[in-house]
PDB file of C-alpha atoms and ligand atoms in Angstrom:
ATOM      1  CA  UNK A1361     -47.240  -8.927 -38.884  1.00 63.00           C
ATOM      2  CA  UNK A1362     -48.839 -12.154 -38.697  1.00 92.00           C
ATOM      3  CA  UNK A1363     -47.371 -15.533 -38.277  1.00 97.00           C
ATOM      4  CA  UNK A1364     -46.766 -17.816 -40.730  1.00 97.00           C
ATOM      5  CA  UNK A1365     -46.190 -21.289 -41.400  1.00 98.00           C
ATOM      6  CA  UNK A1366     -42.290 -21.818 -42.125  1.00 98.00           C
ATOM      7  CA  UNK A1367     -41.621 -23.560 -46.003  1.00 97.00           C
ATOM      8  CA  UNK A1368     -39.888 -26.529 -45.377  1.00 98.00           C
ATOM      9  CA  UNK A1369     -36.072 -26.828 -46.576  1.00 97.00           C
ATOM     10  CA  UNK A1370     -36.795 -30.228 -47.430  1.00 98.00           C
ATOM     11  CA  UNK A1371     -39.624 -31.843 -49.459  1.00 98.00           C
ATOM     12  CA  UNK A1372     -42.745 -34.419 -47.844  1.00 98.00           C
ATOM     13  CA  UNK A1373     -41.698 -37.099 -49.352  1.00 98.00           C
ATOM     14  CA  UNK A1374     -37.893 -36.863 -48.000  1.00 98.00           C
ATOM     15  CA  UNK A1375     -38.293 -38.476 -44.579  1.00 98.00           C
ATOM     16  CA  UNK A1376     -39.366 -41.403 -45.982  1.00 98.00           C
ATOM     17  CA  UNK A1377     -39.572 -44.074 -44.863  1.00 98.00           C
ATOM     18  CA  UNK A1378     -39.302 -42.876 -41.262  1.00 98.00           C
ATOM     19  CA  UNK A1379     -41.890 -40.204 -41.650  1.00 98.00           C
ATOM     20  CA  UNK A1380     -44.826 -40.835 -44.396  1.00 98.00           C
ATOM     21  CA  UNK A1381     -45.129 -37.846 -47.210  1.00 98.00           C
ATOM     22  CA  UNK A1382     -48.786 -38.119 -45.738  1.00 98.00           C
ATOM     23  CA  UNK A1383     -48.239 -37.131 -42.265  1.00 98.00           C
ATOM     24  CA  UNK A1384     -45.795 -34.591 -43.558  1.00 98.00           C
ATOM     25  CA  UNK A1385     -48.355 -33.038 -45.867  1.00 98.00           C
ATOM     26  CA  UNK A1386     -51.395 -33.312 -43.198  1.00 98.00           C
ATOM     27  CA  UNK A1387     -49.122 -31.930 -40.003  1.00 98.00           C
ATOM     28  CA  UNK A1388     -47.183 -29.102 -41.556  1.00 98.00           C
ATOM     29  CA  UNK A1389     -50.407 -27.859 -44.151  1.00 98.00           C
ATOM     30  CA  UNK A1390     -53.345 -28.278 -41.805  1.00 98.00           C
ATOM     31  CA  UNK A1391     -51.766 -28.758 -37.626  1.00 98.00           C
ATOM     32  CA  UNK A1392     -49.191 -26.580 -38.458  1.00 98.00           C
ATOM     33  CA  UNK A1393     -51.425 -24.303 -39.842  1.00 98.00           C
ATOM     34  CA  UNK A1394     -54.282 -24.424 -37.710  1.00 98.00           C
ATOM     35  CA  UNK A1395     -52.047 -23.339 -34.723  1.00 98.00           C
ATOM     36  CA  UNK A1396     -50.763 -20.152 -36.771  1.00 98.00           C
ATOM     37  CA  UNK A1397     -54.175 -19.390 -38.064  1.00 98.00           C
ATOM     38  CA  UNK A1398     -55.840 -19.493 -34.057  1.00 98.00           C
ATOM     39  CA  UNK A1399     -52.402 -17.736 -32.662  1.00 98.00           C
ATOM     40  CA  UNK A1400     -52.898 -14.637 -35.023  1.00 97.00           C
ATOM     41  CA  UNK A1401     -56.948 -14.803 -34.110  1.00 97.00           C
ATOM     42  CA  UNK A1402     -55.721 -14.747 -30.258  1.00 97.00           C
ATOM     43  CA  UNK A1403     -53.233 -11.456 -30.589  1.00 96.00           C
ATOM     44  CA  UNK A1404     -54.553  -9.758 -34.063  1.00 93.00           C
ATOM     45  CA  UNK A1405     -54.458  -6.069 -33.139  1.00 91.00           C
ATOM     46  CA  UNK A1406     -52.868  -6.286 -29.432  1.00 92.00           C
ATOM     47  CA  UNK A1407     -49.179  -5.209 -28.502  1.00 91.00           C
ATOM     48  CA  UNK A1408     -48.246  -8.512 -28.576  1.00 92.00           C
ATOM     49  CA  UNK A1409     -48.777  -9.260 -32.246  1.00 91.00           C
ATOM     50  CA  UNK A1410     -45.014  -8.139 -33.596  1.00 89.00           C
ATOM     51  CA  UNK A1411     -42.890 -10.479 -30.930  1.00 94.00           C
ATOM     52  CA  UNK A1412     -41.040 -12.921 -32.556  1.00 95.00           C
ATOM     53  CA  UNK A1413     -42.858 -16.214 -31.831  1.00 97.00           C
ATOM     54  CA  UNK A1414     -39.838 -17.268 -29.157  1.00 96.00           C
ATOM     55  CA  UNK A1415     -40.182 -14.119 -27.298  1.00 95.00           C
ATOM     56  CA  UNK A1416     -44.149 -14.105 -27.092  1.00 96.00           C
ATOM     57  CA  UNK A1417     -44.390 -17.700 -25.207  1.00 97.00           C
ATOM     58  CA  UNK A1418     -41.319 -16.716 -22.939  1.00 96.00           C
ATOM     59  CA  UNK A1419     -43.432 -13.840 -21.633  1.00 95.00           C
ATOM     60  CA  UNK A1420     -46.879 -16.208 -21.670  1.00 95.00           C
ATOM     61  CA  UNK A1421     -47.315 -14.438 -18.042  1.00 95.00           C
ATOM     62  CA  UNK A1422     -47.212 -11.095 -18.881  1.00 95.00           C
ATOM     63  CA  UNK A1423     -50.289 -11.182 -21.322  1.00 95.00           C
ATOM     64  CA  UNK A1424     -53.895 -10.584 -20.780  1.00 94.00           C
ATOM     65  CA  UNK A1425     -56.139 -13.360 -19.275  1.00 95.00           C
ATOM     66  CA  UNK A1426     -57.995 -13.253 -22.015  1.00 94.00           C
ATOM     67  CA  UNK A1427     -55.215 -14.557 -24.496  1.00 96.00           C
ATOM     68  CA  UNK A1428     -53.241 -16.436 -22.213  1.00 96.00           C
ATOM     69  CA  UNK A1429     -54.414 -19.771 -23.225  1.00 97.00           C
ATOM     70  CA  UNK A1430     -54.984 -19.264 -26.876  1.00 97.00           C
ATOM     71  CA  UNK A1431     -51.808 -18.248 -26.960  1.00 97.00           C
ATOM     72  CA  UNK A1432     -50.264 -21.107 -24.753  1.00 97.00           C
ATOM     73  CA  UNK A1433     -52.264 -23.737 -27.065  1.00 98.00           C
ATOM     74  CA  UNK A1434     -51.413 -21.841 -30.525  1.00 98.00           C
ATOM     75  CA  UNK A1435     -48.436 -20.071 -29.800  1.00 98.00           C
ATOM     76  CA  UNK A1436     -46.842 -23.487 -28.338  1.00 98.00           C
ATOM     77  CA  UNK A1437     -47.754 -25.533 -31.219  1.00 98.00           C
ATOM     78  CA  UNK A1438     -46.541 -22.373 -33.706  1.00 98.00           C
ATOM     79  CA  UNK A1439     -43.179 -22.757 -31.974  1.00 98.00           C
ATOM     80  CA  UNK A1440     -43.198 -26.104 -30.832  1.00 98.00           C
ATOM     81  CA  UNK A1441     -43.527 -27.283 -34.914  1.00 98.00           C
ATOM     82  CA  UNK A1442     -41.189 -24.630 -36.486  1.00 98.00           C
ATOM     83  CA  UNK A1443     -38.345 -25.936 -34.450  1.00 98.00           C
ATOM     84  CA  UNK A1444     -39.317 -29.303 -35.581  1.00 98.00           C
ATOM     85  CA  UNK A1445     -39.319 -29.142 -39.122  1.00 98.00           C
ATOM     86  CA  UNK A1446     -35.780 -27.385 -38.490  1.00 98.00           C
ATOM     87  CA  UNK A1447     -34.458 -30.746 -36.574  1.00 98.00           C
ATOM     88  CA  UNK A1448     -35.348 -32.771 -38.621  1.00 98.00           C
ATOM     89  CA  UNK A1449     -33.553 -33.458 -42.678  1.00 98.00           C
ATOM     90  CA  UNK A1450     -33.064 -35.944 -45.547  1.00 98.00           C
ATOM     91  CA  UNK A1451     -29.585 -36.120 -44.714  1.00 97.00           C
ATOM     92  CA  UNK A1452     -30.178 -36.361 -41.063  1.00 98.00           C
ATOM     93  CA  UNK A1453     -29.052 -39.229 -38.097  1.00 98.00           C
ATOM     94  CA  UNK A1454     -26.127 -40.060 -36.768  1.00 98.00           C
ATOM     95  CA  UNK A1455     -24.827 -38.665 -33.774  1.00 98.00           C
ATOM     96  CA  UNK A1456     -23.691 -34.777 -33.088  1.00 98.00           C
ATOM     97  CA  UNK A1457     -20.047 -33.504 -33.402  1.00 96.00           C
ATOM     98  CA  UNK A1458     -18.015 -30.843 -31.728  1.00 97.00           C
ATOM     99  CA  UNK A1459     -19.088 -28.735 -28.553  1.00 97.00           C
ATOM    100  CA  UNK A1460     -22.349 -30.636 -28.588  1.00 98.00           C
ATOM    101  CA  UNK A1461     -20.933 -34.172 -28.186  1.00 98.00           C
ATOM    102  CA  UNK A1462     -18.757 -32.785 -25.589  1.00 98.00           C
ATOM    103  CA  UNK A1463     -21.659 -31.527 -23.438  1.00 98.00           C
ATOM    104  CA  UNK A1464     -23.986 -34.144 -24.270  1.00 98.00           C
ATOM    105  CA  UNK A1465     -20.911 -37.200 -22.692  1.00 98.00           C
ATOM    106  CA  UNK A1466     -20.401 -34.250 -20.021  1.00 98.00           C
ATOM    107  CA  UNK A1467     -23.760 -33.788 -18.652  1.00 98.00           C
ATOM    108  CA  UNK A1468     -25.834 -36.718 -19.956  1.00 98.00           C
ATOM    109  CA  UNK A1469     -23.318 -39.342 -20.283  1.00 98.00           C
ATOM    110  CA  UNK A1470     -22.489 -40.059 -23.720  1.00 98.00           C
ATOM    111  CA  UNK A1471     -24.969 -40.386 -27.105  1.00 98.00           C
ATOM    112  CA  UNK A1472     -26.172 -43.782 -26.325  1.00 98.00           C
ATOM    113  CA  UNK A1473     -27.558 -42.494 -22.920  1.00 98.00           C
ATOM    114  CA  UNK A1474     -28.527 -39.405 -24.140  1.00 98.00           C
ATOM    115  CA  UNK A1475     -30.903 -41.752 -26.940  1.00 98.00           C
ATOM    116  CA  UNK A1476     -32.313 -43.782 -23.636  1.00 98.00           C
ATOM    117  CA  UNK A1477     -32.915 -40.900 -21.875  1.00 98.00           C
ATOM    118  CA  UNK A1478     -34.820 -39.176 -24.610  1.00 98.00           C
ATOM    119  CA  UNK A1479     -36.922 -42.630 -25.852  1.00 98.00           C
ATOM    120  CA  UNK A1480     -37.964 -42.623 -22.324  1.00 98.00           C
ATOM    121  CA  UNK A1481     -38.807 -38.727 -21.816  1.00 98.00           C
ATOM    122  CA  UNK A1482     -41.218 -39.519 -25.416  1.00 98.00           C
ATOM    123  CA  UNK A1483     -42.721 -42.654 -24.410  1.00 98.00           C
ATOM    124  CA  UNK A1484     -43.813 -41.922 -20.845  1.00 97.00           C
ATOM    125  CA  UNK A1485     -45.486 -38.695 -22.042  1.00 96.00           C
ATOM    126  CA  UNK A1486     -48.935 -39.585 -21.736  1.00 94.00           C
ATOM    127  CA  UNK A1487     -51.577 -38.505 -23.996  1.00 95.00           C
ATOM    128  CA  UNK A1488     -49.852 -35.714 -25.992  1.00 97.00           C
ATOM    129  CA  UNK A1489     -47.032 -33.740 -25.734  1.00 98.00           C
ATOM    130  CA  UNK A1490     -43.047 -33.351 -26.345  1.00 98.00           C
ATOM    131  CA  UNK A1491     -39.880 -34.700 -25.575  1.00 98.00           C
ATOM    132  CA  UNK A1492     -36.974 -31.992 -25.860  1.00 98.00           C
ATOM    133  CA  UNK A1493     -33.219 -31.897 -25.273  1.00 98.00           C
ATOM    134  CA  UNK A1494     -32.759 -27.937 -23.599  1.00 98.00           C
ATOM    135  CA  UNK A1495     -30.579 -26.026 -22.717  1.00 98.00           C
ATOM    136  CA  UNK A1496     -31.467 -24.698 -18.685  1.00 97.00           C
ATOM    137  CA  UNK A1497     -30.232 -21.806 -16.971  1.00 94.00           C
ATOM    138  CA  UNK A1498     -27.103 -23.443 -15.162  1.00 95.00           C
ATOM    139  CA  UNK A1499     -25.817 -24.247 -19.156  1.00 96.00           C
ATOM    140  CA  UNK A1500     -26.523 -27.628 -18.284  1.00 97.00           C
ATOM    141  CA  UNK A1501     -28.198 -29.804 -21.110  1.00 98.00           C
ATOM    142  CA  UNK A1502     -31.859 -31.649 -19.882  1.00 97.00           C
ATOM    143  CA  UNK A1503     -33.812 -34.134 -21.690  1.00 98.00           C
ATOM    144  CA  UNK A1504     -37.857 -33.880 -20.654  1.00 96.00           C
ATOM    145  CA  UNK A1505     -40.917 -33.501 -21.640  1.00 97.00           C
ATOM    146  CA  UNK A1506     -44.212 -31.292 -21.851  1.00 98.00           C
ATOM    147  CA  UNK A1507     -47.782 -31.814 -22.057  1.00 97.00           C
ATOM    148  CA  UNK A1508     -50.044 -30.664 -24.662  1.00 98.00           C
ATOM    149  CA  UNK A1509     -48.047 -27.674 -27.081  1.00 98.00           C
ATOM    150  CA  UNK A1510     -46.157 -25.936 -23.525  1.00 98.00           C
ATOM    151  CA  UNK A1511     -42.788 -25.372 -24.851  1.00 98.00           C
ATOM    152  CA  UNK A1512     -39.611 -25.182 -22.360  1.00 98.00           C
ATOM    153  CA  UNK A1513     -39.355 -21.301 -22.683  1.00 97.00           C
ATOM    154  CA  UNK A1514     -42.914 -20.692 -21.193  1.00 97.00           C
ATOM    155  CA  UNK A1515     -41.985 -18.976 -17.293  1.00 94.00           C
ATOM    156  CA  UNK A1516     -44.207 -22.375 -15.877  1.00 91.00           C
ATOM    157  CA  UNK A1517     -42.898 -25.104 -17.812  1.00 93.00           C
ATOM    158  CA  UNK A1518     -42.517 -28.391 -16.153  1.00 87.00           C
ATOM    159  CA  UNK A1519     -39.327 -28.594 -18.282  1.00 86.00           C
ATOM    160  CA  UNK A1520     -37.418 -24.649 -18.076  1.00 94.00           C
ATOM    161  CA  UNK A1521     -35.240 -23.902 -20.930  1.00 96.00           C
ATOM    162  CA  UNK A1522     -33.978 -23.431 -23.972  1.00 97.00           C
ATOM    163  CA  UNK A1523     -35.135 -26.392 -26.170  1.00 98.00           C
ATOM    164  CA  UNK A1524     -32.715 -27.045 -28.661  1.00 98.00           C
ATOM    165  CA  UNK A1525     -34.472 -30.525 -30.288  1.00 98.00           C
ATOM    166  CA  UNK A1526     -37.917 -31.667 -29.916  1.00 98.00           C
ATOM    167  CA  UNK A1527     -40.313 -34.144 -30.887  1.00 98.00           C
ATOM    168  CA  UNK A1528     -43.823 -34.317 -31.045  1.00 98.00           C
ATOM    169  CA  UNK A1529     -45.606 -37.241 -29.462  1.00 98.00           C
ATOM    170  CA  UNK A1530     -49.099 -36.123 -30.275  1.00 98.00           C
ATOM    171  CA  UNK A1531     -50.742 -39.110 -32.294  1.00 96.00           C
ATOM    172  CA  UNK A1532     -51.230 -36.499 -35.274  1.00 97.00           C
ATOM    173  CA  UNK A1533     -47.339 -37.090 -35.756  1.00 97.00           C
ATOM    174  CA  UNK A1534     -47.243 -40.675 -36.534  1.00 97.00           C
ATOM    175  CA  UNK A1535     -50.566 -42.636 -36.466  1.00 97.00           C
ATOM    176  CA  UNK A1536     -50.695 -42.834 -39.731  1.00 96.00           C
ATOM    177  CA  UNK A1537     -48.066 -44.758 -40.903  1.00 97.00           C
ATOM    178  CA  UNK A1538     -47.280 -46.294 -37.163  1.00 96.00           C
ATOM    179  CA  UNK A1539     -51.060 -46.514 -35.188  1.00 96.00           C
ATOM    180  CA  UNK A1540     -50.040 -47.027 -31.733  1.00 95.00           C
ATOM    181  CA  UNK A1541     -46.491 -48.171 -31.823  1.00 96.00           C
ATOM    182  CA  UNK A1542     -45.060 -44.869 -30.464  1.00 96.00           C
ATOM    183  CA  UNK A1543     -41.639 -46.776 -29.622  1.00 97.00           C
ATOM    184  CA  UNK A1544     -41.196 -47.099 -33.291  1.00 98.00           C
ATOM    185  CA  UNK A1545     -41.568 -43.403 -34.089  1.00 98.00           C
ATOM    186  CA  UNK A1546     -39.077 -42.544 -31.388  1.00 98.00           C
ATOM    187  CA  UNK A1547     -36.446 -45.078 -32.775  1.00 98.00           C
ATOM    188  CA  UNK A1548     -37.136 -43.890 -36.725  1.00 98.00           C
ATOM    189  CA  UNK A1549     -36.581 -40.350 -35.420  1.00 98.00           C
ATOM    190  CA  UNK A1550     -33.031 -40.907 -34.774  1.00 98.00           C
ATOM    191  CA  UNK A1551     -32.730 -41.695 -38.711  1.00 98.00           C
ATOM    192  CA  UNK A1552     -33.479 -37.854 -39.106  1.00 98.00           C
ATOM    193  CA  UNK A1553     -32.079 -35.612 -36.675  1.00 98.00           C
ATOM    194  CA  UNK A1554     -30.440 -32.954 -38.190  1.00 98.00           C
ATOM    195  CA  UNK A1555     -27.500 -32.755 -35.747  1.00 98.00           C
ATOM    196  CA  UNK A1556     -25.821 -30.101 -37.789  1.00 98.00           C
ATOM    197  CA  UNK A1557     -29.057 -27.947 -36.310  1.00 98.00           C
ATOM    198  CA  UNK A1558     -29.521 -28.901 -33.267  1.00 98.00           C
ATOM    199  CA  UNK A1559     -25.885 -27.818 -33.047  1.00 98.00           C
ATOM    200  CA  UNK A1560     -26.997 -24.376 -34.136  1.00 98.00           C
ATOM    201  CA  UNK A1561     -29.557 -24.293 -31.692  1.00 98.00           C
ATOM    202  CA  UNK A1562     -27.101 -24.793 -28.874  1.00 98.00           C
ATOM    203  CA  UNK A1563     -24.661 -22.244 -29.817  1.00 97.00           C
ATOM    204  CA  UNK A1564     -27.596 -20.504 -30.095  1.00 96.00           C
ATOM    205  CA  UNK A1565     -28.990 -21.164 -27.114  1.00 95.00           C
ATOM    206  CA  UNK A1566     -25.970 -20.070 -25.157  1.00 94.00           C
ATOM    207  CA  UNK A1567     -26.168 -16.328 -26.665  1.00 92.00           C
ATOM    208  CA  UNK A1568     -29.814 -16.440 -25.159  1.00 88.00           C
ATOM    209  CA  UNK A1569     -29.533 -17.474 -21.997  1.00 89.00           C
ATOM    210  CA  UNK A1570     -26.278 -15.027 -21.544  1.00 89.00           C
ATOM    211  CA  UNK A1571     -28.536 -12.372 -22.451  1.00 85.00           C
ATOM    212  CA  UNK A1572     -30.965 -12.981 -20.454  1.00 75.00           C
ATOM    213  CA  UNK A1573     -28.903 -13.305 -17.326  1.00 72.00           C
ATOM    214  CA  UNK A1574     -27.466  -9.464 -18.434  1.00 69.00           C
ATOM    215  CA  UNK A1575     -30.389  -7.526 -19.524  1.00 60.00           C
TER     216      UNK A1575
HETATM  217 MN1  MN3 B2119     -47.770 -31.898 -33.993  1.00 97.12          MN
END
């Protein structure tokens, strides 16, 4: 079984004006595809090729040295982008509701405080990387960032946890439309966040963390 780029559940032009059509086409069709191709080349024919992408990157420290870097960069790239496409929607924006909204109030001080923390994490990630909203092992929410294509599921992550929302701050994610204006791209992102999906991811992350403890 090979890893594949997931289809989008919306059209390339449907996140306009916040994320432009050309960026979506290149980002999904070229950048993500390249991570998947290189990931498949690294794990093809090994026992690791049949794991879910999240299990693969969670166990990256158990992989042979010869493929660890390739899986970190390209498996991370595949996992990160797969999450990214899902947590955006043409019908996105607004604020979360229900359990996640309550949890953001308890752990982060409310939605506006979350926005400030998340924007700061995305702004201060030097060079290329990702900003995250994660559930940590103690079941508290955390806002943080990682370099390159690292993912919070990786055992040595700077920001360990289960990611439920992520923002790509590589220049390839915004340069065509925003050039060097990363703050404008970050502001725009809040208009396309699919909070229903993030809430689903939050519920799933509790299940995953509970399973990790009992397994
Ligand atoms: Mn990207």
